[in-house]
Coordinates of C-alpha atoms in Angstrom, one line a residue:
M1 CA 88.0 101.6 111.4
E2 CA 90.1 99.0 113.2
K3 CA 89.9 101.1 116.4
I4 CA 86.0 101.1 116.1
F5 CA 85.9 97.3 115.6
E6 CA 88.0 96.9 118.8
Q7 CA 85.4 98.9 120.8
I8 CA 82.5 96.6 119.8
Q9 CA 82.3 94.4 122.9
Y10 CA 79.6 92.0 124.1
P11 CA 79.2 90.5 127.6
F12 CA 78.6 87.0 126.2
S13 CA 80.6 84.3 124.5
F14 CA 81.0 83.8 120.7
G15 CA 81.1 80.6 118.8
I16 CA 80.6 79.1 115.3
S17 CA 78.7 76.0 114.3
P18 CA 80.8 72.8 114.0
Y19 CA 78.7 72.0 110.9
V20 CA 79.6 75.1 108.9
E21 CA 82.0 73.5 106.4
E22 CA 79.8 70.4 105.8
V23 CA 76.6 72.5 105.5
N24 CA 78.2 75.0 103.2
E25 CA 78.9 72.3 100.6
E26 CA 75.3 70.9 100.9
I27 CA 73.8 74.4 100.5
F28 CA 76.0 75.2 97.5
V29 CA 74.8 72.0 95.8
W30 CA 71.1 72.8 96.7
I31 CA 71.3 76.4 95.6
S32 CA 73.1 75.5 92.4
G33 CA 70.5 72.8 91.6
F34 CA 67.8 75.5 91.4
G35 CA 69.9 77.6 89.0
L36 CA 70.5 80.5 91.5
L37 CA 74.2 80.6 90.8
P38 CA 74.2 80.7 87.0
T39 CA 77.5 82.4 86.4
A40 CA 81.1 82.0 87.4
A41 CA 80.8 85.4 89.1
S42 CA 77.8 84.4 91.1
V43 CA 79.6 81.2 92.3
Q44 CA 82.6 83.3 93.2
R45 CA 80.5 85.7 95.2
Y46 CA 78.8 82.8 97.1
Q47 CA 82.2 81.5 98.1
D48 CA 83.7 85.0 98.9
E49 CA 80.7 86.3 101.0
K50 CA 80.6 83.1 103.1
Y51 CA 76.9 83.3 103.8
V52 CA 76.9 80.0 105.7
W53 CA 79.6 81.3 108.0
W54 CA 77.3 84.2 108.9
A55 CA 74.7 81.7 109.9
G56 CA 77.3 79.6 111.7
R57 CA 78.2 82.6 114.0
T58 CA 74.5 83.6 114.4
F59 CA 73.3 80.0 115.3
P60 CA 76.4 78.4 116.8
F61 CA 74.5 76.0 119.1
A62 CA 72.1 74.6 116.5
D63 CA 72.0 70.9 115.8
K64 CA 72.8 69.7 112.3
T65 CA 69.2 69.6 111.0
G66 CA 68.3 72.9 112.5
F67 CA 71.5 74.6 111.3
L68 CA 71.0 73.2 107.7
L69 CA 67.5 74.7 107.6
V70 CA 68.4 78.2 109.0
A71 CA 71.6 78.4 107.0
S72 CA 69.6 77.5 103.8
W73 CA 67.2 80.4 104.6
T74 CA 70.0 82.9 105.2
A75 CA 71.9 81.9 102.1
L76 CA 68.8 82.0 99.9
F77 CA 67.8 85.5 101.1
F78 CA 71.4 86.8 100.8
I79 CA 71.3 85.6 97.2
A80 CA 67.9 87.3 96.7
D81 CA 69.4 90.5 98.0
D82 CA 72.3 90.1 95.6
M83 CA 69.8 89.6 92.7
M84 CA 68.2 93.0 93.6
V85 CA 71.5 94.8 93.9
D86 CA 72.6 93.5 90.5
T87 CA 69.6 95.1 88.7
D88 CA 68.7 98.8 88.0
N89 CA 66.0 100.5 90.0
L90 CA 63.1 99.7 87.6
N91 CA 64.0 96.0 87.4
K92 CA 64.7 96.0 91.2
E93 CA 61.1 96.8 91.9
K94 CA 59.9 94.1 89.5
T95 CA 62.3 91.5 91.0
L96 CA 61.1 92.4 94.5
E97 CA 57.5 92.3 93.6
S98 CA 58.0 88.9 92.0
M99 CA 59.8 87.5 95.1
K100 CA 57.1 88.9 97.4
R101 CA 54.4 87.3 95.3
D102 CA 56.2 84.0 95.4
V103 CA 56.7 84.1 99.2
I104 CA 53.1 85.0 99.9
D105 CA 51.8 82.3 97.5
I106 CA 54.0 79.7 99.3
L107 CA 53.5 80.8 102.9
V108 CA 50.0 82.0 102.9
H109 CA 48.3 80.2 100.0
N110 CA 50.2 76.9 100.4
K111 CA 51.2 77.0 96.8
S112 CA 54.0 74.6 95.7
I113 CA 56.3 75.9 92.9
P114 CA 58.0 73.1 91.0
M115 CA 61.5 73.3 89.5
M116 CA 60.1 73.1 86.0
A117 CA 58.2 76.4 86.5
K118 CA 61.3 78.3 85.4
N119 CA 61.0 80.3 88.6
N120 CA 64.3 79.6 90.3
F121 CA 63.8 81.6 93.5
G122 CA 60.2 80.5 94.0
A123 CA 61.0 76.8 93.4
C124 CA 63.9 77.0 95.8
F125 CA 61.9 78.7 98.6
S126 CA 59.0 76.3 98.1
D127 CA 61.4 73.4 98.6
L128 CA 62.8 75.0 101.8
W129 CA 59.4 75.8 103.3
Y130 CA 58.3 72.2 102.8
R131 CA 61.4 71.0 104.7
I132 CA 60.9 73.6 107.5
K133 CA 57.2 72.6 108.0
Q134 CA 58.3 69.1 108.8
Y135 CA 60.3 70.4 111.7
T136 CA 58.0 73.0 113.2
D137 CA 54.5 73.4 114.7
K138 CA 51.6 75.7 113.6
D139 CA 52.3 78.4 116.1
W140 CA 55.9 78.8 114.9
Q141 CA 54.9 78.7 111.3
H142 CA 52.3 81.5 111.9
W143 CA 55.0 83.6 113.6
F144 CA 57.5 83.0 110.8
I145 CA 55.0 83.9 108.1
E146 CA 54.0 87.2 109.9
E147 CA 57.6 88.3 110.3
T148 CA 58.6 87.3 106.7
I149 CA 55.8 89.3 105.2
N150 CA 56.7 92.3 107.4
M151 CA 60.3 92.0 106.2
L152 CA 59.2 92.0 102.5
K153 CA 57.0 95.0 103.1
S154 CA 59.9 96.9 104.6
W155 CA 62.1 96.0 101.6
Q156 CA 59.5 97.5 99.3
M157 CA 59.2 100.6 101.5
E158 CA 63.0 100.9 101.4
T159 CA 63.1 100.6 97.6
E160 CA 60.4 103.3 97.2
L161 CA 62.2 105.7 99.6
V162 CA 65.5 105.2 97.8
N163 CA 63.9 105.6 94.4
S164 CA 62.3 108.9 95.5
G165 CA 65.7 110.4 95.5
N166 CA 65.5 111.7 99.0
G167 CA 67.0 108.7 100.7
I168 CA 65.8 107.3 104.1
S169 CA 65.6 109.7 107.0
L170 CA 67.4 108.7 110.3
E171 CA 64.0 108.3 112.0
N172 CA 62.7 106.0 109.4
Y173 CA 66.0 104.1 109.2
I174 CA 66.0 103.4 112.9
K175 CA 62.4 102.3 112.8
M176 CA 62.7 100.1 109.6
R177 CA 66.2 98.6 110.0
P178 CA 65.2 95.7 112.3
Y179 CA 62.7 94.7 109.6
F180 CA 64.6 95.0 106.4
S181 CA 67.7 93.5 108.0
G182 CA 65.8 90.3 108.4
G183 CA 66.5 90.4 112.2
N184 CA 62.9 89.6 113.2
V185 CA 62.9 86.5 110.9
C186 CA 66.2 85.5 112.4
S187 CA 64.6 85.5 115.8
C188 CA 62.1 83.0 114.6
L189 CA 65.0 81.0 113.1
L190 CA 66.9 81.0 116.3
S191 CA 64.1 79.2 118.1
L192 CA 63.9 76.8 115.2
A193 CA 67.7 76.1 115.0
C194 CA 68.1 75.6 118.8
K195 CA 64.6 74.0 119.5
Y196 CA 63.9 76.2 122.5
D197 CA 61.0 74.5 124.2
F198 CA 59.1 77.7 125.1
P199 CA 55.4 78.2 124.8
F200 CA 54.6 80.6 121.9
S201 CA 53.0 83.0 124.4
I202 CA 56.5 83.7 125.9
Y203 CA 57.6 85.3 122.6
K204 CA 54.5 87.5 122.7
L205 CA 55.3 89.0 126.1
E206 CA 56.0 92.8 125.9
I207 CA 59.4 92.4 127.6
T208 CA 60.3 89.6 125.2
Q209 CA 59.4 91.7 122.2
Q210 CA 61.4 94.6 123.6
M211 CA 64.4 92.4 124.2
L212 CA 64.2 91.0 120.6
L213 CA 64.0 94.5 119.2
M214 CA 67.1 95.7 121.2
A215 CA 69.0 92.5 120.2
I216 CA 68.2 93.0 116.5
R217 CA 69.0 96.7 116.6
T218 CA 72.3 96.1 118.3
A219 CA 73.2 93.5 115.6
S220 CA 72.1 95.9 112.9
W221 CA 74.3 98.8 114.0
A222 CA 77.2 96.4 114.4
N223 CA 76.6 95.2 110.8
D224 CA 76.4 98.7 109.5
I225 CA 79.9 99.4 110.9
H226 CA 81.3 96.1 109.6
S227 CA 79.7 96.5 106.1
L228 CA 80.5 100.2 105.7
G229 CA 83.6 99.6 103.6
K230 CA 81.5 97.7 100.9
E231 CA 78.7 100.3 100.9
L232 CA 80.7 103.5 100.5
D233 CA 80.9 103.1 96.8
K234 CA 77.6 101.4 96.3
E235 CA 74.9 103.6 94.7
G236 CA 71.7 103.8 96.8
A237 CA 73.3 102.0 99.8
E238 CA 71.8 103.0 103.1
N239 CA 73.8 102.7 106.3
M240 CA 73.6 104.4 109.7
V241 CA 77.0 106.0 109.3
L242 CA 76.1 107.5 105.9
I243 CA 72.7 108.7 107.0
L244 CA 74.2 110.4 110.1
M245 CA 76.7 112.2 107.8
R246 CA 74.0 113.3 105.5
E247 CA 71.3 114.3 108.0
R248 CA 73.4 115.7 110.9
G249 CA 76.3 117.0 108.8
L250 CA 78.8 114.9 110.8
S251 CA 82.2 114.0 109.5
F252 CA 83.0 110.3 108.7
S253 CA 84.8 109.7 112.0
E254 CA 82.0 111.5 114.0
A255 CA 79.3 109.5 112.3
L256 CA 81.2 106.3 112.9
Q257 CA 81.6 107.1 116.6
E258 CA 77.9 108.1 116.9
T259 CA 76.8 104.8 115.4
L260 CA 78.9 103.0 118.0
T261 CA 77.3 105.1 120.7
I262 CA 73.8 104.2 119.5
H263 CA 74.9 100.5 119.3
N264 CA 76.2 100.6 122.9
S265 CA 73.0 102.4 124.2
D266 CA 70.8 99.7 122.7
L267 CA 73.0 96.9 124.1
A268 CA 72.9 98.5 127.6
H269 CA 69.1 98.6 127.3
L270 CA 69.0 95.0 126.3
L271 CA 71.0 94.0 129.4
E272 CA 68.7 96.1 131.6
L273 CA 65.6 94.3 130.2
E274 CA 67.3 91.0 130.9
H275 CA 67.3 91.8 134.6
S276 CA 63.6 92.7 134.4
L277 CA 62.4 89.3 133.1
P278 CA 59.5 88.0 135.2
S279 CA 59.8 84.6 137.0
L280 CA 57.6 82.1 135.2
N281 CA 58.5 78.7 136.7
T282 CA 61.7 76.8 137.7
E283 CA 62.1 75.0 134.4
M284 CA 61.5 78.0 132.2
D285 CA 63.7 80.4 134.3

């Protein structure tokens, strides 16, 4: 595994937000205040998984306000994912349906869920969405809502496919992974965190959409390699390496190498697209 990790290379610099320690404490208090870390085990998992450090590496150039918002979102939805992992398949569907209903009510129907409603996830997300709206315009909000709903739909499709007993095919996994990874939503959050001053039309260009897809896929395959150790013994876990072993009959080492090859191919395509970007104007270029 270490040799594979050493082969994952990127032609751009890395960094981590200087606010990560401070924001981690703020988010821990916020999440706990909504009752989403009710046990010693859930608190320990929050500390061990370092959700905010993931956001710190994903959004290293965000200002303090932007970073707090996007790290709050990533922490909340990592915890939501934990909530589903911790339940059996029947209750997992019920939990997902409840979360999906809350998110649609909040984002689409402008519903506010108070803390006293005994709906911890809904109240927490409602509070976060209120804060995000103070920091964004209508175009961005529409984009975020669309991508969030697509993510939730893909989660539901993933759950149904896993519950069918057949698992997810390689073709479906490649198609769906950018959605249920949350990568498309993270693209929205990147522009929020860093306050890129682009017209919304730039994000709708075909080449921009292709670049976002390749970036999300590249990150997804890298994540599959990094998270493989945790998922080997997890029932119902889906991972590119595991799917390649199952569908193509590859050995573990062969599937790992093939995942790296797919990762490198998508990264190369992303860099090709970068060189094909159209010239818009001096400031935007």
